[in-house]
mmCIF file of C-alpha atoms in Angstrom:
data_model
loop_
_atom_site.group_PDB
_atom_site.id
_atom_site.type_symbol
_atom_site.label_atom_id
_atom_site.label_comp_id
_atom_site.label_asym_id
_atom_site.label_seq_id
_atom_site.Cartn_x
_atom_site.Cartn_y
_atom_site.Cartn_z
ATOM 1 C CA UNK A 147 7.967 -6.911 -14.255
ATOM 2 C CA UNK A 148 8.356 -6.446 -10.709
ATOM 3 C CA UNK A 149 7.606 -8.402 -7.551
ATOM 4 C CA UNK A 150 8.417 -9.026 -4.163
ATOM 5 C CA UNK A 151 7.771 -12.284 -2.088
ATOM 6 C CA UNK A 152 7.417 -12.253 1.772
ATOM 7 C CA UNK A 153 8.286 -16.115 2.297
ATOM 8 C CA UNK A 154 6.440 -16.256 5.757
ATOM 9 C CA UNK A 155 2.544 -15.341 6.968
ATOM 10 C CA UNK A 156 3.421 -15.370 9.999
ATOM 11 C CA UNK A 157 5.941 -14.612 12.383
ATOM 12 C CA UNK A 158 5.699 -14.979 16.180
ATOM 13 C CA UNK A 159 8.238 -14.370 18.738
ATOM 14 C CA UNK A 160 8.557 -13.476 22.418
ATOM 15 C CA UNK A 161 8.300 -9.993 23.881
ATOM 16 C CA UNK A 162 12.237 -8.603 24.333
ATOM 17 C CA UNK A 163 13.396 -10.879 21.544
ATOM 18 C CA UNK A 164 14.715 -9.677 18.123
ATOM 19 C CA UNK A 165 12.493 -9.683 14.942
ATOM 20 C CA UNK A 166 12.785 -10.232 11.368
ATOM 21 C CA UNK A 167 10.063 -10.684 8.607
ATOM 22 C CA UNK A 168 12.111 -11.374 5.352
ATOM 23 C CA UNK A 169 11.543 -9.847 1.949
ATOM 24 C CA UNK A 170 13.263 -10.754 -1.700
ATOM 25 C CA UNK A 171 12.108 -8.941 -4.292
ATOM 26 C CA UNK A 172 12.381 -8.709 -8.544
ATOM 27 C CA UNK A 173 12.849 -5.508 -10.091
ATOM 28 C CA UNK A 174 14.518 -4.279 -13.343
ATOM 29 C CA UNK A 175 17.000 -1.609 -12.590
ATOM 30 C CA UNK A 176 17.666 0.238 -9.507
ATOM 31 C CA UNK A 177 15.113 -0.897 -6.700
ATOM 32 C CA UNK A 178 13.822 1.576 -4.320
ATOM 33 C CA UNK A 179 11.955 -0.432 -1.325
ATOM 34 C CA UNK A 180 9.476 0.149 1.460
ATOM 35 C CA UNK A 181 8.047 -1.380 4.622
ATOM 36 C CA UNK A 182 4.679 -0.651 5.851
ATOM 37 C CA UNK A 183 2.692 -0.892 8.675
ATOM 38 C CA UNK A 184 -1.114 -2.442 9.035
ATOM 39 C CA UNK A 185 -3.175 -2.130 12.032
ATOM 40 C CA UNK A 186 -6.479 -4.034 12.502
ATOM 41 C CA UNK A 187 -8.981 -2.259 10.207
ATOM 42 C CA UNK A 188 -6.997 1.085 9.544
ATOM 43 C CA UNK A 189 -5.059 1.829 6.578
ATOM 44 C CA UNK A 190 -0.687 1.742 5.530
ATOM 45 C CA UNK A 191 1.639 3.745 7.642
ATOM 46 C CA UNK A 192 5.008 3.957 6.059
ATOM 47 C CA UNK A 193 7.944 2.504 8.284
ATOM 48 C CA UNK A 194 11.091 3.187 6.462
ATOM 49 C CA UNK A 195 12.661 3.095 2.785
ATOM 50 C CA UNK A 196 15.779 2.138 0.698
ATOM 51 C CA UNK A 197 16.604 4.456 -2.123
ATOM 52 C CA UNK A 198 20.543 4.248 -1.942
ATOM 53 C CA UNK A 199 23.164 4.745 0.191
ATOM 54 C CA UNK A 200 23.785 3.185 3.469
ATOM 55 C CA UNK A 201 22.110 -0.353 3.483
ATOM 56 C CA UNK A 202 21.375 -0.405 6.646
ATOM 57 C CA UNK A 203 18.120 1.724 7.017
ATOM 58 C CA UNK A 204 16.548 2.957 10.449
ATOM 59 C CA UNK A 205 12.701 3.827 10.209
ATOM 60 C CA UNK A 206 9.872 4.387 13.036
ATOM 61 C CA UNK A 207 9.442 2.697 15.902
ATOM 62 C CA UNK A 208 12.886 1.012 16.398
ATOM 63 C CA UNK A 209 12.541 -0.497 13.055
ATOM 64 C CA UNK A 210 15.217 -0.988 10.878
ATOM 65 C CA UNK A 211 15.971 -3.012 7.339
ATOM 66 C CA UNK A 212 18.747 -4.217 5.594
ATOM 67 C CA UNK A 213 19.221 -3.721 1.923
ATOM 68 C CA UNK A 214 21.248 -6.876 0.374
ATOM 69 C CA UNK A 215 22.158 -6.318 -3.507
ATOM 70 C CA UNK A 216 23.676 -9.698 -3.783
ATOM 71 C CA UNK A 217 20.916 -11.584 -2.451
ATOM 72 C CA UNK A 218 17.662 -9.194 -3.461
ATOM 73 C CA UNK A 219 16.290 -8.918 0.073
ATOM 74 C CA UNK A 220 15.429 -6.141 2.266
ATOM 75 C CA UNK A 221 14.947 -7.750 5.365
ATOM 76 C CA UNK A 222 12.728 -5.872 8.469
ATOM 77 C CA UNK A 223 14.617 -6.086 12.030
ATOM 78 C CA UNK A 224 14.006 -5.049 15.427
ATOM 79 C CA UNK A 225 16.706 -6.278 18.700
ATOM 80 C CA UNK A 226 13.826 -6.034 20.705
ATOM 81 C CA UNK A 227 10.092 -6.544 20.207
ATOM 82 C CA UNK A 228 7.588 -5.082 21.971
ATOM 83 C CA UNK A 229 3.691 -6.827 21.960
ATOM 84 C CA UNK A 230 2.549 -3.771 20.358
ATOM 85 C CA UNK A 231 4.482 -4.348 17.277
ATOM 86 C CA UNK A 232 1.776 -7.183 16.311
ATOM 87 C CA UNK A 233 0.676 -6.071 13.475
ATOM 88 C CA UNK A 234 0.446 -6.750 9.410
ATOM 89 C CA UNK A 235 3.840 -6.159 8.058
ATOM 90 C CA UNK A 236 3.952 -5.335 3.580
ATOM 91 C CA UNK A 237 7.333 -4.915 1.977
ATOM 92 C CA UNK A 238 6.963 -2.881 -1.194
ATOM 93 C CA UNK A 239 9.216 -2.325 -4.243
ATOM 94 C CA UNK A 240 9.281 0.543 -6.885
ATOM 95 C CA UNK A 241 11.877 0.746 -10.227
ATOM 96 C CA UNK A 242 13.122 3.794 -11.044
ATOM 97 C CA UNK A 243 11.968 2.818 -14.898
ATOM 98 C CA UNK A 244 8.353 2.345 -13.336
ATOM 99 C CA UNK A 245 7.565 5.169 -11.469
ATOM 100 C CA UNK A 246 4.617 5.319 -9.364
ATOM 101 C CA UNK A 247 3.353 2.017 -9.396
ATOM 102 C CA UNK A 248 4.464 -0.091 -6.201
ATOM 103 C CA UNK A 249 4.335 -3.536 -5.626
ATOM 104 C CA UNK A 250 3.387 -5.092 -2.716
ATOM 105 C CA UNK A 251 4.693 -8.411 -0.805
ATOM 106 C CA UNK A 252 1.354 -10.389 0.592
ATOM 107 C CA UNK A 253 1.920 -9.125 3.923
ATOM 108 C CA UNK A 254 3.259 -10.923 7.383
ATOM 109 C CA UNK A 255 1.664 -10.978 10.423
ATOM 110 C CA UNK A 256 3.812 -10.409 13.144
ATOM 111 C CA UNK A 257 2.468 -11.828 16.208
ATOM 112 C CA UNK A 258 4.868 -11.021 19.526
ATOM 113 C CA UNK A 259 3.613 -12.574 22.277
ATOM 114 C CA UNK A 260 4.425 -11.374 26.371
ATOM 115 C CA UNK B 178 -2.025 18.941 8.318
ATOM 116 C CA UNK B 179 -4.584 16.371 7.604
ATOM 117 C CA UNK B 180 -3.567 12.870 6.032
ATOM 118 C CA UNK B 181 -5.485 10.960 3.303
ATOM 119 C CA UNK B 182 -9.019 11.172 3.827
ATOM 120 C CA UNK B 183 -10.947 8.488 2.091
ATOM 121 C CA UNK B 184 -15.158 8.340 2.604
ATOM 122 C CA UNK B 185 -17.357 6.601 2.950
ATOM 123 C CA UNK B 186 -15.492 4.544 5.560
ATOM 124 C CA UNK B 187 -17.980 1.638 5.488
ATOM 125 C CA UNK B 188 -20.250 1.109 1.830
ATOM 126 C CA UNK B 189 -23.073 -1.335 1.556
ATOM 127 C CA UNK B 190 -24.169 -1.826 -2.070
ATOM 128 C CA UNK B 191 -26.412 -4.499 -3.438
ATOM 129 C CA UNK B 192 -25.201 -6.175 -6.434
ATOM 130 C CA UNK B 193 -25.845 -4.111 -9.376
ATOM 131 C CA UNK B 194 -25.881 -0.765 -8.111
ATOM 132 C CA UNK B 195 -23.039 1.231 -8.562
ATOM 133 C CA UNK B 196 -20.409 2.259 -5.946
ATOM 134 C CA UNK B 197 -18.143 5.605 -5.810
ATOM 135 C CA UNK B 198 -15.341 5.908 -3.059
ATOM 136 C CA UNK B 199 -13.758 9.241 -2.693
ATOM 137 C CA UNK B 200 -10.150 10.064 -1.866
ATOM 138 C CA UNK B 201 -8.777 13.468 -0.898
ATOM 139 C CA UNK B 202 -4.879 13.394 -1.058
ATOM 140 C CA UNK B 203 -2.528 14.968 1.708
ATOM 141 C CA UNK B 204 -2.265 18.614 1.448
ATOM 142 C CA UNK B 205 0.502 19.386 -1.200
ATOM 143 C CA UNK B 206 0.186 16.157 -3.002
ATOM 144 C CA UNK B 207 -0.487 15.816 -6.533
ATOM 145 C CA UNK B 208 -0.643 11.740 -7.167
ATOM 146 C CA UNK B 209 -3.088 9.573 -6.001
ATOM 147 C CA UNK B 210 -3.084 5.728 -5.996
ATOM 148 C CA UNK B 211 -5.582 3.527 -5.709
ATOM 149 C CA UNK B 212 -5.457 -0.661 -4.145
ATOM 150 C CA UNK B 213 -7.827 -3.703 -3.458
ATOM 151 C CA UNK B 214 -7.399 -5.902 -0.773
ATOM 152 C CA UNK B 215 -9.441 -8.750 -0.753
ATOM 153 C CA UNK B 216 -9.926 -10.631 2.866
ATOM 154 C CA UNK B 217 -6.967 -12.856 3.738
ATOM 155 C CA UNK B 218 -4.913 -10.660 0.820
ATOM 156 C CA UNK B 219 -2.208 -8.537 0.115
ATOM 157 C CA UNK B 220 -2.489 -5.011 -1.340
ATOM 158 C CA UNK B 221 -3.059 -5.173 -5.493
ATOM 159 C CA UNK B 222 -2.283 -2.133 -7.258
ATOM 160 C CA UNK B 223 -5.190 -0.850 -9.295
ATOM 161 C CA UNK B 224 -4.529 2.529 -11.060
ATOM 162 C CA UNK B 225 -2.344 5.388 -10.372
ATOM 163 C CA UNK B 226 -3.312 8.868 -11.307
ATOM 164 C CA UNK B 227 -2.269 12.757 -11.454
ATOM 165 C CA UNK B 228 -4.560 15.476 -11.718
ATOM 166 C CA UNK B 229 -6.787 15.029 -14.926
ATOM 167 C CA UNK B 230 -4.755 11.769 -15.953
ATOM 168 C CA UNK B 231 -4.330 8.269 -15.646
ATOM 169 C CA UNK B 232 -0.475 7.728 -15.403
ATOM 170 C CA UNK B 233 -0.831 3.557 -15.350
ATOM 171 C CA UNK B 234 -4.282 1.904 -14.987
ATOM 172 C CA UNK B 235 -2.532 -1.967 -15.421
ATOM 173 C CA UNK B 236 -4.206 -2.827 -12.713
ATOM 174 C CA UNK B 237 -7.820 -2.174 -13.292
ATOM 175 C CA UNK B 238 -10.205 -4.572 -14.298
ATOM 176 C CA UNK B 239 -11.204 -3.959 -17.580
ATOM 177 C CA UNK B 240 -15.189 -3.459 -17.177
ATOM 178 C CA UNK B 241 -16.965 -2.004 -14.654
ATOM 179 C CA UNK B 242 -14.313 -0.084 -12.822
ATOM 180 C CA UNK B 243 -13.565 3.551 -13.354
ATOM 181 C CA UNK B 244 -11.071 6.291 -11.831
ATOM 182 C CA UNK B 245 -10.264 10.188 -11.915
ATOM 183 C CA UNK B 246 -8.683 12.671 -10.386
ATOM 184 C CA UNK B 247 -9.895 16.097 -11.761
ATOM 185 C CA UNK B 248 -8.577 19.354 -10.907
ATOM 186 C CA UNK B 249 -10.610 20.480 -8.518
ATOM 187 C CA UNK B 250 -11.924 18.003 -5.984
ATOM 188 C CA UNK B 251 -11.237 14.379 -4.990
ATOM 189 C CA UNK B 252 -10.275 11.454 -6.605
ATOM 190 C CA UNK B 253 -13.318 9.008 -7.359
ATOM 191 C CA UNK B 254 -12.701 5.134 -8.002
ATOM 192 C CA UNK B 255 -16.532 4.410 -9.854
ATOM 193 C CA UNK B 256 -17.062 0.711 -9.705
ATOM 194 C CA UNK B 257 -20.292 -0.205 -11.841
ATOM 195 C CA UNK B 258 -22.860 -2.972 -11.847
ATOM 196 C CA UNK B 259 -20.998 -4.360 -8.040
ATOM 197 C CA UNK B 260 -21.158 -7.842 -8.029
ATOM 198 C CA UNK B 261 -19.909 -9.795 -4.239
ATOM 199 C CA UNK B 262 -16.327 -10.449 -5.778
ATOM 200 C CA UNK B 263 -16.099 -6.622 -5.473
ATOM 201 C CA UNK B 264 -16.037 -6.958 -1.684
ATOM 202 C CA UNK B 265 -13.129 -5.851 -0.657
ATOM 203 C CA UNK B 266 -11.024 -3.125 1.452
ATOM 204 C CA UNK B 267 -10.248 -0.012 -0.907
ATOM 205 C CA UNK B 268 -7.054 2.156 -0.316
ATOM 206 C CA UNK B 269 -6.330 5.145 -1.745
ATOM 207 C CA UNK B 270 -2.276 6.558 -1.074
ATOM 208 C CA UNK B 271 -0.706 10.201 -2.095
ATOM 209 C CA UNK B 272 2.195 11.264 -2.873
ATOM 210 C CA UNK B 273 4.683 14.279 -3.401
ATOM 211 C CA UNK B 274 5.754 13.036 -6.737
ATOM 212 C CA UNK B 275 5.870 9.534 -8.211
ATOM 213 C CA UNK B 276 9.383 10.473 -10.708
ATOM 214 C CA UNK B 277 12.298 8.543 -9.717
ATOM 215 C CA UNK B 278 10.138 6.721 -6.813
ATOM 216 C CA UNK B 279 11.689 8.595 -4.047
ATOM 217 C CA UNK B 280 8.732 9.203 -2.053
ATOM 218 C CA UNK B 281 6.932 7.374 0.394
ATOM 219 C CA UNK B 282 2.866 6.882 -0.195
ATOM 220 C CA UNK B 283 0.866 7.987 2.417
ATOM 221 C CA UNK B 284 -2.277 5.816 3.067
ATOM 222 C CA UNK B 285 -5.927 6.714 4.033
ATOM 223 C CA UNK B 286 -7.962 4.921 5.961
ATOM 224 C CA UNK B 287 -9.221 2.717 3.652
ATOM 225 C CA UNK B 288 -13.391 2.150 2.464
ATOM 226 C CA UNK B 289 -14.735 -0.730 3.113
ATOM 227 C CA UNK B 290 -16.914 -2.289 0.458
ATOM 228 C CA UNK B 291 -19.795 -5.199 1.028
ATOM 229 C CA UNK B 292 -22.252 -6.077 -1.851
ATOM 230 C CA UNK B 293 -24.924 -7.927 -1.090
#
């Protein structure tokens, strides 16, 4: 089985300051992980993904994750938020042996205030 | 080149009627996936299909709720006898392919569902 956890609803932080919204997941085999996007009453926009390589991974607007083997987390980062980033955040992980079928964290909500 | 269209965008149904939301993947796409999320929720993963077949329906409620993809046309999620737990936000994603899980789903918009 495979799962991911998002340990924190909500995450708030000041305009200009960096961000993170954490992510651990479970998965058997090689993981291949997502972060998504939600905006008020409008559907998933994909932000960036992991499928090997670098773990460091740059996505859309200024986002960027880190992939962490050792400690199952893929971790969503920007230096410097921007009050427009306040959205509902989903991590999302995928085995290689289950293809297809993702599984989603519960979501974050990223507040960033001005 | 059009994303994921989903319609209707909003669905009143009262309970006991039956309810059909429609997906039309991107352009190019061949596999469709289909997700609940219930207010205050994440995203649950109901059934994930290619044309004319249902790769993995694990996460489908056993009665009531249907899903196709044929090979002409869009992808219907058929959700009988509605009852108010079925109130919910209904996304439908595409892909390019679903081997290997390289690819990134694409979301639509999302139908809104309210039985009353």
């Amino acid at each position: 089985a495979q799962s991911v956890a998002q340990p924190e609803d909500q995450v708030n932080v000041a305009e200009g300051n960096p961000l993170t919204v954490k992510c651990t997941y479970s998965v058997s085999g090689n993981p291949y992980l997502f972060w998504y996007v939600q905006y008020p009453n409008r559907g998933l926009q994909f932000l960036l993904k992991y499928i090997t390589g670098d773990n460091l991974v740059k996505g859309s607007y200024g986002f960027e994750a880190e992939f962490n083997k050792s400690q199952t987390s893929f971790h969503l980062k920007k230096p410097s938020a921007l009050v427009s980033d306040s959205a509902l955040y989903f991590c999302a992980v995928r085995s290689g042996t289950n293809a297809g079928k993702s599984t989603f964290g519960d979501g974050t909500t990223l507040t960033v205030k001005p | 080149n059009a994303g994921v269209m989903q319609n209707p965008r909003h669905l009143v149904r009262r309970r006991g009627q039956e309810a059909r939301l429609r997906c039309s993947p991107m352009k190019g796409h061949s596999h469709v996936y289909w997700y609940r999320q219930l207010p205050e929720e994440g995203l649950k993963f109901m059934v994930y299909l290619q044309k004319e077949n249902i790769i993995d329906e694990s996460g489908m409620p056993k009665e009531r709720f249907s899903a196709e993809f044929p090979k002409e046309g869009p992808s219907i999620l058929r959700i009988q006898q509605v009852v108010r737990g079925d109130s919910a936000a209904y996304f439908c994603a595409s892909s390019l392919t679903a081997e290997r899980g390289v690819y990134e789903q694409y979301f639509g918009p999302g139908t809104r569902l309210t039985v009353t």
